[in-house]
Amino acid sequence: MGAILGWDVGGANIKAARIEDGRAEPLMCERPLPLWREPHRLPSVLAETAASLGGAETMAVTMTAELADCFATKREGVAAVLDAFTSAFPAIEPWVYGTDGRFRPAAVARQQPFRVAAANWMASATVVSRLFPDALLVDVGSTTADIIPIVGGRVVARGKTDPARLRSGELIYTGALRTPVCAVVRSVRLRGRRCRVAAEQFANLGDVHLWRGDIVASGYTCETPDGRGRTRLEAGARLARMVCADLEMIDALEISDIADHVARAQVEQIVAGLRQVMRRLGGRCPRVMVVAGQGAFIARAAGQAAGLDIQDLSDAIGAAAARAVPAAAVAYLLDAMLTPA
Amino acid sequence: MGAILGWDVGGANIKAARIEDGRAEPLMCERPLPLWREPHRLPSVLAETAASLGGAETMAVTMTAELADCFATKREGVAAVLDAFTSAFPAIEPWVYGTDGRFRPAAVARQQPFRVAAANWMASATVVSRLFPDALLVDVGSTTADIIPIVGGRVVARGKTDPARLRSGELIYTGALRTPVCAVVRSVRLRGRRCRVAAEQFANLGDVHLWRGDIVASGYTCETPDGRGRTRLEAGARLARMVCADLEMIDALEISDIADHVARAQVEQIVAGLRQVMRRLGGRCPRVMVVAGQGAFIARAAGQAAGLDIQDLSDAIGAAAARAVPAAAVAYLLDAMLTPA
């Protein structure tokens, strides 16, 4: 069998993994694409991404892009993503992964939008379950965090759809880059007193983590809120604006107070989800937490706060694959399905 | 003396009021302008707005637009706004209002960015203090809410700058239209259980209030988050997306639960600011609350929750002026300054 391309088509990023017989680690490629604004670019970005990895005749797809608000419904979003694959790769019918842990051809997937929407966490957890049969997988991406319990080698997530997962604590809509600061905190500490923040997307968590040194400029792969650059100073100016100030009004120490406050609050968001999942599992809850994603450092801090033993998925599958687990996961899973036992 | 144009130049809306000798109520004009994206359009929007009101040789300006993130600093923002006036009206030097309650010519205002930035609340409160010498003025606009205490005919605000006012409870960054839902709530009720919300600008408070019938489509004057229309159904679809759902997954009753939850949380934001201001004033705190702005209905609900006696500013100065108080207020204040005693 030839190469397989695994795709995780998100609303803000396109991630692809290419595996070939005998290669333990996939080749990875990631491209930012603000789909809600430029849905028409999806076919060309898919084609370019595939070409940059060397292409493949067999493709495995998972997506969350159907949630982007350029699509009126998930049904429309799923159809549009699959249309983009047809347009980019007319000769290939991709296999689409679902929350039931199965692949179906694209033609069938179109009829099952609620099953193939937002199934990427299931692909990741299924692959991780073979390496860590008892673990909480915490994958913090640019935008969202998944907390998936694996017990006795089985994925025991309570929620299957996004709304159900937002209720169960298994999906926390917070991430390392795109999350608006105003979605994480209502107020910060400023000069020793509580200060409300602006309800504007003046700064995001990428600015917080860049300011604190937890990411570097090249890791700030999404657009900046104000269209300015990715230097620490520019991130600081954006953070100052969250309290309606600027760098003439507040200084670097005060910016650090703001950034630290927001970073702590974000870790608390993950901890709250972790505790909800742990409470539900009770005595059978794993004590091991496997961290992955661009925001693995956030997952790690949450796991430490919750008293879990941290394992880094990148030690098991390589840094590139651990950064974009679902893309690599669907490639591995399809390979396993298509390879004769 | 001839006519006076009063301007409130915001980051999302340009509001103007024209008064003439003997006219009790000003002519008003309001134009949406997403300044952060289209700063170059400011001069033409100013010129068109002035023309639509019949023009004037004398102009009073207050602004909050300097906070828009197309400007690196407030200093740059103040200068850019004043440049736009020069460009639109080359023969006129506008008078610029400051948080010190005084006007200065534009050339002087450029040297005092921190004094003329975000002084619009002071203009409103000064005018209202002559009608209601003991009151809490609560002006809820499209984006922010001001809570300004007036005691014995004097404006006794604690904060002068935006950051100080965010600390004192006198500026609550929540409004009737532009506020992202994810900046007001972390979770909502869905099917009787707490459900986290997406940290995306999928829906804003305009959608909440449109869905609930507190505003009509023509009052939804800002852009919609997804660029779709202003029907109740389209607002409902945006609200569904806040829990990562769509109108195929949840029904109208569930949307109403979401909208009601967010509306209540927004009222609580204002109540919290009110209580902070009332606590500080102690025994001398007025029991009368004067409501104004596009979000006067929100202010009213907060005042009722706080047990205050509500007065509607529109009964005193007319509906149009009460909707855009600062623009009318700077016109009145400049008229008073320039009219011989």
XYZ file of C-alpha atoms in Angstrom:
682
model
C 0.000 0.000 0.000
C 1.126 3.563 -0.745
C 1.193 6.672 1.362
C -1.765 7.949 3.346
C -2.575 11.592 4.016
C -4.433 12.274 7.235
C -6.308 15.565 7.492
C -7.646 17.571 10.390
C -9.612 20.394 8.797
C -10.291 23.044 11.415
C -11.972 26.401 11.180
C -8.683 28.249 11.601
C -5.993 25.715 10.666
C -5.527 22.933 8.170
C -3.304 20.141 9.456
C -2.060 17.186 7.474
C 0.070 14.126 8.227
C 1.611 11.817 5.654
C 2.599 8.284 6.574
C 4.297 5.670 4.483
C 4.969 1.996 5.015
C 7.716 1.595 7.502
C 7.871 5.194 8.616
C 7.263 5.444 12.314
C 6.835 9.204 12.317
C 4.610 11.028 9.855
C 5.562 14.073 7.842
C 3.429 16.965 9.103
C 2.228 20.217 7.610
C 0.064 22.923 9.146
C -1.414 25.981 7.427
C -3.464 28.720 9.028
C -6.679 29.529 7.150
C -9.358 31.781 8.628
C -12.094 29.757 7.016
C -14.995 31.920 8.257
C -13.591 34.749 6.141
C -12.072 32.872 3.219
C -14.010 29.634 2.704
C -13.316 29.801 -1.037
C -9.594 29.249 -0.373
C -10.065 25.806 1.166
C -9.559 23.753 -2.035
C -6.324 25.537 -2.936
C -4.959 25.294 0.610
C -5.751 21.575 0.647
C -4.001 21.100 -2.692
C -0.932 23.094 -1.641
C -0.692 21.285 1.673
C -0.893 17.888 -0.001
C 1.724 18.901 -2.564
C 4.091 20.162 0.135
C 3.962 16.716 1.774
C 4.456 14.828 -1.483
C 0.827 13.881 -2.068
C -0.945 10.540 -1.627
C -3.714 8.560 -3.312
C -5.417 7.624 -0.051
C -6.812 10.193 2.340
C -8.342 10.115 5.801
C -10.320 13.150 6.941
C -11.554 14.491 10.218
C -12.899 17.994 10.648
C -14.139 20.674 13.004
C -14.410 23.296 10.265
C -18.143 22.632 9.916
C -18.640 24.873 12.972
C -17.207 27.952 11.217
C -19.892 30.555 10.830
C -19.457 30.842 7.069
C -21.705 27.751 7.121
C -25.336 28.140 8.165
C -25.453 24.622 9.635
C -23.116 21.736 10.347
C -24.752 19.840 7.497
C -23.780 22.642 5.111
C -20.297 22.810 6.634
C -19.605 19.089 6.292
C -20.795 19.190 2.673
C -18.631 22.225 1.916
C -15.497 20.624 3.360
C -16.089 17.455 1.361
C -16.791 19.545 -1.754
C -13.409 21.201 -1.232
C -11.721 17.775 -1.219
C -13.516 16.822 -4.444
C -12.410 20.078 -5.978
C -8.783 19.746 -4.822
C -8.441 15.991 -5.497
C -11.036 14.986 -8.127
C -9.701 11.455 -8.499
C -9.731 10.629 -4.782
C -12.673 9.783 -2.545
C -11.463 10.418 0.987
C -12.395 8.289 3.979
C -14.128 10.300 6.667
C -13.805 9.446 10.342
C -16.764 9.629 12.709
C -17.392 9.770 16.443
C -18.406 6.095 16.176
C -14.739 5.286 15.529
C -15.369 4.241 11.919
C -14.448 5.519 8.504
C -16.966 5.937 5.692
C -16.506 7.126 2.116
C -17.197 10.836 1.614
C -20.483 10.100 -0.191
C -21.796 8.355 2.923
C -20.338 10.971 5.269
C -22.427 13.687 3.612
C -25.549 11.873 4.841
C -24.234 11.728 8.425
C -23.158 15.279 9.289
C -23.655 14.881 13.036
C -21.517 11.764 13.117
C -18.526 13.113 11.196
C -18.640 16.660 12.650
C -15.984 17.256 15.295
C -14.776 13.668 15.522
C -11.096 14.534 15.651
C -10.762 13.968 19.414
C -12.028 10.386 18.964
C -9.315 9.675 16.415
C -6.630 11.027 18.748
C -7.937 9.165 21.775
C -8.244 5.887 19.884
C -4.594 6.033 18.821
C -3.424 7.177 22.255
C -5.401 4.365 23.930
C -3.065 1.837 22.296
C -0.040 3.540 23.858
C -1.617 4.538 27.161
C -4.518 2.237 28.054
C -5.302 4.172 31.225
C -4.903 7.918 30.862
C -6.590 11.253 30.526
C -5.595 12.627 27.129
C -5.449 16.419 27.293
C -4.851 17.959 23.884
C -4.728 21.759 23.963
C -4.726 23.265 20.495
C -4.741 26.833 19.249
C -8.441 27.256 20.022
C -9.855 24.397 22.093
C -8.858 21.778 24.628
C -9.993 18.151 24.665
C -10.011 16.096 27.848
C -10.603 12.487 26.874
C -10.645 9.684 29.413
C -9.219 6.309 28.407
C -9.872 3.403 30.805
C -8.778 -0.179 30.235
C -7.768 0.641 26.665
C -11.228 2.054 25.846
C -12.198 5.630 25.135
C -14.879 6.353 27.731
C -15.863 9.887 26.744
C -19.347 10.809 27.907
C -20.149 13.333 25.178
C -20.095 12.624 21.468
C -21.267 15.941 19.981
C -19.677 19.314 20.655
C -22.591 20.577 22.806
C -22.598 17.362 24.844
C -18.843 17.599 25.293
C -19.066 21.257 26.381
C -21.475 20.024 29.064
C -19.401 17.031 30.154
C -16.166 18.965 30.606
C -14.500 17.018 27.797
C -14.374 20.051 25.519
C -13.104 23.300 26.963
C -13.215 26.091 24.442
C -9.851 27.576 25.373
C -6.564 27.321 23.533
C -2.978 28.462 23.283
C -3.454 31.127 20.606
C -6.847 32.221 19.290
C -8.829 32.475 22.525
C -9.852 36.086 23.247
C -8.608 37.306 26.625
C -12.135 38.592 27.356
C -13.458 35.032 27.044
C -11.167 33.855 29.846
C -11.348 36.640 32.440
C -13.850 39.338 33.391
C -11.199 41.235 35.324
C -7.490 41.220 36.096
C -5.295 42.622 38.837
C -4.006 46.108 38.098
C -2.100 48.077 40.716
C -3.321 45.714 43.397
C -6.982 46.180 42.580
C -9.456 44.339 40.439
C -9.857 45.947 37.036
C -12.573 44.902 34.590
C -11.460 44.136 31.056
C -12.742 45.357 27.716
C -15.209 43.072 25.951
C -13.259 43.336 22.717
C -10.872 41.063 20.919
C -7.997 43.428 21.627
C -5.691 40.592 22.726
C -5.783 36.830 22.692
C -4.052 34.058 24.581
C -1.267 34.009 22.008
C -0.313 37.465 23.283
C -0.403 36.227 26.874
C 1.831 33.248 26.172
C 4.180 35.214 23.920
C 4.590 37.883 26.584
C 5.317 35.217 29.223
C 7.790 33.408 26.978
C 5.770 30.196 26.778
C 5.616 30.452 22.996
C 7.916 32.102 20.467
C 6.874 34.418 17.662
C 7.066 31.661 15.041
C 4.667 29.585 17.145
C 2.094 32.388 17.076
C 0.653 30.988 13.863
C -2.745 32.711 13.860
C -3.413 36.310 12.910
C -2.824 38.914 15.595
C -5.974 40.693 16.791
C -4.828 44.128 15.592
C -2.926 42.966 12.525
C 0.360 44.179 14.024
C 3.396 42.017 14.586
C 4.442 39.242 16.894
C 7.136 40.941 18.941
C 6.839 40.872 22.703
C 6.281 44.629 22.724
C 3.434 44.416 20.248
C 1.831 41.644 22.297
C 2.237 43.845 25.378
C 0.483 46.743 23.688
C -2.435 44.461 22.884
C -2.586 43.270 26.497
C -2.531 46.880 27.747
C -5.540 47.628 25.584
C -7.517 44.937 27.446
C -7.752 47.394 30.358
C -8.255 50.284 27.906
C -4.682 51.423 28.476
C -1.609 51.742 26.277
C 2.136 51.420 26.766
C 2.352 55.088 27.759
C -0.054 54.443 30.656
C 1.113 51.124 32.083
C 4.513 49.473 32.289
C 6.004 46.046 31.704
C 5.443 44.907 35.278
C 1.784 45.739 35.009
C 1.542 43.912 31.667
C 3.128 40.891 33.340
C 0.508 41.034 36.095
C -2.226 41.002 33.454
C -0.618 38.181 31.456
C 0.029 36.062 34.558
C -3.525 36.547 35.768
C -4.993 35.453 32.437
C -2.630 32.476 32.119
C -3.633 31.268 35.594
C -7.312 31.680 34.767
C -6.854 29.619 31.621
C -5.199 26.803 33.544
C -8.148 26.943 35.961
C -10.544 26.471 33.040
C -8.785 23.215 32.156
C -8.559 22.152 35.782
C -12.335 22.647 36.145
C -12.931 20.387 33.154
C -10.446 17.825 34.480
C -12.168 17.752 37.857
C -15.558 17.292 36.211
C -14.274 14.334 34.185
C -12.410 12.871 37.175
C -15.490 13.184 39.403
C -17.598 11.285 36.906
C -15.065 8.467 36.601
C -14.614 8.162 40.345
C -12.393 5.281 41.464
C -11.618 4.110 37.944
C -10.150 7.465 36.947
C -6.613 7.160 35.570
C -3.838 8.956 37.439
C -1.830 9.479 34.262
C -2.365 12.475 32.057
C -1.015 12.502 28.498
C -0.440 16.020 27.208
C -0.439 17.016 23.547
C -1.005 19.926 21.208
C 0.486 23.370 20.769
C -0.764 24.147 24.259
C 0.745 21.068 25.919
C 2.447 23.437 28.375
C -1.001 24.609 29.506
C -2.243 21.035 29.843
C 0.844 20.224 31.901
C 0.191 23.080 34.333
C -3.420 21.959 34.722
C -2.378 18.355 35.291
C 0.107 19.389 37.937
C -2.575 21.447 39.681
C -4.859 18.416 39.620
C -2.131 16.150 41.008
C -1.836 13.877 37.970
C 1.261 12.126 36.603
C 2.192 13.851 33.370
C 3.346 12.024 30.240
C 4.247 13.876 27.104
C 2.774 12.378 23.935
C 5.681 13.795 21.937
C 7.990 11.311 23.691
C 5.871 8.517 22.261
C 5.006 9.702 18.749
C 7.380 12.593 18.047
C 7.009 16.319 18.506
C 5.435 17.103 15.142
C 2.726 14.457 15.372
C 2.013 15.299 19.019
C 1.407 18.885 18.010
C -1.331 17.919 15.542
C -2.512 14.587 16.871
C -5.826 14.171 15.021
C -4.235 14.471 11.563
C -1.631 11.854 12.398
C -4.246 9.722 14.156
C -6.656 9.423 11.217
C -3.739 8.505 8.978
C -2.661 5.711 11.357
C -6.221 4.499 11.842
C -6.945 4.358 8.126
C -3.656 2.594 7.529
C -4.650 -0.022 10.103
C -8.070 -0.429 8.494
C -6.701 -0.848 4.987
C -3.747 -3.088 5.876
C -4.605 -6.799 5.658
C -4.315 -8.382 9.112
C -24.591 82.640 17.117
C -25.138 79.965 14.463
C -25.595 76.251 14.698
C -23.298 73.936 16.664
C -22.446 70.361 15.753
C -21.633 68.100 18.680
C -19.658 64.932 17.913
C -19.127 61.693 19.790
C -16.543 59.819 17.746
C -16.516 56.203 18.874
C -14.572 53.223 17.623
C -17.689 51.650 16.097
C -20.142 54.545 15.690
C -20.027 58.199 14.781
C -22.763 60.208 16.474
C -23.561 63.858 15.853
C -26.049 66.360 17.249
C -26.908 69.733 15.724
C -28.395 72.482 17.846
C -29.542 75.929 16.800
C -30.620 78.958 18.773
C -34.018 78.352 20.211
C -34.217 74.672 19.378
C -34.797 72.649 22.502
C -34.104 69.314 20.871
C -31.092 68.681 18.648
C -31.153 67.026 15.268
C -29.287 63.739 15.603
C -27.409 61.473 13.202
C -25.629 58.188 13.875
C -23.472 56.199 11.482
C -21.808 52.862 12.135
C -18.119 52.797 11.197
C -15.856 49.899 12.193
C -12.910 52.217 12.643
C -10.389 49.503 13.553
C -10.830 48.112 10.051
C -11.510 51.254 8.034
C -9.783 54.202 9.727
C -9.266 55.869 6.350
C -13.035 56.318 5.999
C -13.352 58.609 9.023
C -13.006 61.945 7.192
C -15.667 61.070 4.614
C -18.065 59.723 7.239
C -17.615 62.913 9.261
C -18.299 65.050 6.178
C -21.367 63.043 5.175
C -22.753 63.091 8.697
C -22.317 66.862 8.960
C -23.933 67.364 5.569
C -26.901 65.186 6.481
C -27.562 67.430 9.495
C -27.163 70.659 7.536
C -23.616 71.488 8.600
C -22.338 74.066 11.073
C -19.363 76.395 11.462
C -18.818 75.526 15.133
C -18.004 72.055 16.332
C -17.646 70.346 19.710
C -15.886 67.001 19.835
C -15.606 64.191 22.299
C -14.201 60.800 21.424
C -13.529 57.240 22.494
C -12.225 56.196 19.079
C -8.625 56.646 20.241
C -8.924 53.201 21.878
C -9.513 51.438 18.542
C -6.639 49.107 17.820
C -5.873 50.648 14.460
C -3.984 53.166 16.623
C -0.835 52.048 18.440
C -1.448 54.438 21.332
C -4.118 56.828 22.579
C -1.846 59.702 21.596
C -1.814 58.447 18.018
C -5.573 57.865 18.132
C -6.400 61.348 19.372
C -4.181 62.870 16.688
C -5.745 60.716 13.968
C -9.280 61.694 14.956
C -8.354 65.377 14.966
C -6.576 64.959 11.627
C -9.802 63.531 10.228
C -11.675 66.662 11.347
C -9.061 68.859 9.669
C -9.379 66.818 6.531
C -13.204 66.845 6.539
C -13.617 70.494 7.620
C -10.418 72.405 6.723
C -11.855 75.785 7.667
C -13.025 74.786 11.135
C -11.004 74.246 14.299
C -13.177 72.111 16.540
C -13.380 72.491 20.300
C -12.403 69.331 22.119
C -13.921 68.385 25.462
C -11.836 66.902 28.266
C -12.371 64.962 31.466
C -11.617 68.237 33.279
C -14.962 69.549 32.009
C -13.335 72.112 29.694
C -13.039 72.662 25.993
C -9.762 73.417 24.225
C -9.003 74.068 20.576
C -7.907 70.999 18.617
C -4.300 72.219 18.481
C -4.147 72.205 22.282
C -6.048 68.904 22.568
C -3.333 67.149 20.552
C -0.914 67.916 23.377
C -3.275 66.470 26.009
C -4.257 63.022 24.731
C -4.985 61.572 28.160
C -7.291 64.427 29.033
C -9.422 64.373 25.893
C -9.472 60.573 25.469
C -12.760 59.019 26.567
C -14.242 62.178 28.072
C -17.720 61.645 26.635
C -19.219 60.395 29.915
C -18.183 63.655 31.613
C -20.025 65.708 29.008
C -23.175 63.628 29.472
C -23.030 63.741 33.249
C -22.418 67.481 33.317
C -25.540 68.140 31.250
C -27.620 65.626 33.198
C -26.480 67.149 36.514
C -28.391 70.316 35.619
C -31.603 68.331 35.181
C -31.049 65.769 37.938
C -28.757 67.158 40.642
C -28.834 63.887 42.593
C -28.795 60.803 40.422
C -26.841 57.895 39.085
C -26.621 58.356 35.326
C -26.511 54.960 33.633
C -25.902 55.245 29.909
C -25.739 51.888 28.149
C -24.558 52.181 24.566
C -23.876 49.637 21.871
C -20.574 48.606 23.453
C -20.089 50.022 26.944
C -22.034 51.223 29.965
C -21.253 54.311 32.051
C -22.383 54.609 35.659
C -21.813 58.196 36.732
C -22.771 59.458 40.164
C -24.078 63.030 40.484
C -24.429 64.400 44.021
C -25.602 67.906 44.887
C -25.369 68.935 41.250
C -21.735 67.817 40.976
C -20.298 64.928 39.017
C -18.503 62.864 41.648
C -16.985 60.142 39.478
C -13.985 58.473 41.066
C -12.162 57.498 37.875
C -11.123 59.849 35.106
C -9.299 57.555 32.697
C -10.751 54.390 31.186
C -8.543 52.044 33.259
C -9.426 53.923 36.461
C -13.111 53.784 35.562
C -12.932 50.054 34.826
C -11.576 49.687 38.358
C -14.123 51.966 40.032
C -17.196 50.298 38.486
C -18.041 53.468 36.560
C -17.209 51.876 33.211
C -18.609 48.438 32.493
C -17.498 47.164 29.130
C -20.861 45.694 28.158
C -23.431 47.053 25.747
C -26.653 46.457 23.893
C -25.176 45.319 20.586
C -21.461 44.716 20.031
C -20.566 42.805 23.198
C -19.531 39.215 22.414
C -21.647 36.650 24.245
C -18.434 34.901 25.335
C -17.367 38.076 27.169
C -20.510 37.970 29.337
C -20.899 34.289 30.221
C -18.624 31.278 30.524
C -21.573 28.903 30.404
C -25.331 28.842 29.895
C -28.151 26.491 30.825
C -28.865 23.868 28.168
C -31.333 21.073 28.832
C -31.193 21.794 32.530
C -27.424 21.472 32.765
C -24.566 23.894 32.641
C -22.997 24.058 29.188
C -19.755 25.897 28.492
C -19.792 28.334 25.598
C -17.443 28.725 22.661
C -14.740 31.371 23.029
C -15.564 32.807 19.629
C -17.456 35.845 18.467
C -20.200 33.648 17.046
C -22.946 35.825 18.582
C -23.164 39.134 20.344
C -25.600 40.838 22.682
C -27.457 42.305 19.705
C -28.470 38.729 18.853
C -29.593 38.126 22.431
C -31.747 41.257 22.557
C -33.112 40.759 19.046
C -34.109 37.196 19.871
C -35.825 38.360 23.074
C -37.619 41.214 21.303
C -35.898 43.971 23.274
C -34.562 45.514 20.076
C -35.848 45.408 16.508
C -33.807 44.613 13.415
C -33.393 48.287 12.486
C -31.934 48.942 15.949
C -29.264 46.303 15.364
C -26.990 48.917 13.801
C -23.642 47.154 14.027
C -22.430 44.367 11.775
C -23.601 40.866 12.592
C -20.844 38.476 13.710
C -21.302 36.120 10.748
C -22.242 38.732 8.172
C -25.724 37.217 7.845
C -28.950 39.130 8.368
C -30.889 40.549 11.287
C -33.926 38.290 11.334
C -34.801 36.571 14.579
C -34.001 33.204 13.003
C -30.541 34.337 11.920
C -29.873 35.685 15.419
C -31.041 32.338 16.816
C -28.626 30.446 14.586
C -25.777 32.603 15.912
C -26.840 31.936 19.495
C -27.009 28.176 18.806
C -23.428 28.300 17.602
C -22.333 29.634 21.012
C -22.810 26.084 22.345
C -21.354 24.656 19.106
C -24.840 23.671 17.942
C -27.042 24.676 15.030
C -30.776 25.010 14.435
C -30.995 21.348 13.460
C -29.653 20.365 16.906
C -31.460 22.693 19.290
C -34.876 24.312 19.166
C -36.394 27.723 19.837
C -37.058 27.010 23.518
C -33.417 26.122 24.018
C -32.309 29.275 22.195
C -34.561 31.275 24.501
C -32.939 29.639 27.520
C -29.538 30.688 26.202
C -30.653 34.243 25.383
C -32.397 34.706 28.735
C -29.365 33.426 30.609
C -27.021 35.839 28.813
C -29.409 38.795 29.218
C -29.634 38.145 32.963
C -25.851 37.885 33.231
C -25.469 41.205 31.452
C -27.865 42.917 33.862
C -25.803 41.418 36.687
C -22.669 43.021 35.242
C -24.310 46.445 35.489
C -25.740 45.693 38.932
C -22.243 44.784 40.158
C -20.921 48.131 38.934
C -23.889 49.949 40.478
C -23.312 48.296 43.830
C -19.627 49.192 43.733
C -20.443 52.850 43.047
C -23.253 52.896 45.639
C -21.007 51.313 48.286
C -18.391 53.980 47.759
C -20.905 56.825 48.060
C -22.527 55.373 51.163
C -25.211 57.547 52.742
C -24.948 60.274 50.150
C -25.740 57.918 47.281
C -28.706 59.115 45.190
C -31.769 56.870 45.037
C -32.648 58.076 41.550
C -31.224 56.443 38.480
C -31.400 58.192 35.116
C -31.284 55.750 32.208
C -30.072 56.598 28.723
C -28.577 55.096 25.581
C -29.581 52.394 23.143
C -29.405 49.961 26.050
C -31.597 52.004 28.407
C -33.773 48.905 28.811
C -30.763 47.073 30.250
C -29.975 49.968 32.591
C -33.607 49.953 33.722
C -33.515 46.253 34.587
C -30.300 46.771 36.563
C -31.752 49.768 38.409
C -34.843 47.805 39.349
C -32.685 44.957 40.638
C -30.736 47.466 42.715
C -33.930 49.019 44.093
C -33.442 52.478 42.547
C -36.111 54.883 41.289
C -35.835 54.970 37.514
C -36.121 58.142 35.440
C -35.852 58.062 31.688
C -33.596 60.743 30.224
C -35.631 60.667 27.014
C -38.559 62.208 28.918
C -36.322 65.173 29.714
C -34.316 65.705 26.516
C -36.148 63.686 23.843
C -35.628 60.167 22.587
C -33.046 60.925 19.912
C -30.750 62.927 22.191
C -31.135 60.415 25.026
C -29.957 57.684 22.693
C -26.671 59.486 21.942
C -26.225 61.694 24.977
C -22.552 62.678 24.662
C -22.964 64.161 21.179
C -25.908 66.277 22.304
C -24.141 67.124 25.554
C -20.968 68.563 24.012
C -23.121 70.681 21.687
C -25.097 72.076 24.634
C -21.954 72.636 26.704
C -20.123 74.444 23.923
C -23.222 76.545 23.237
C -23.276 77.556 26.899
C -19.560 78.405 26.824
C -19.803 80.534 23.684
C -23.055 82.307 24.556
C -22.473 85.598 26.385
C -23.960 85.391 29.887
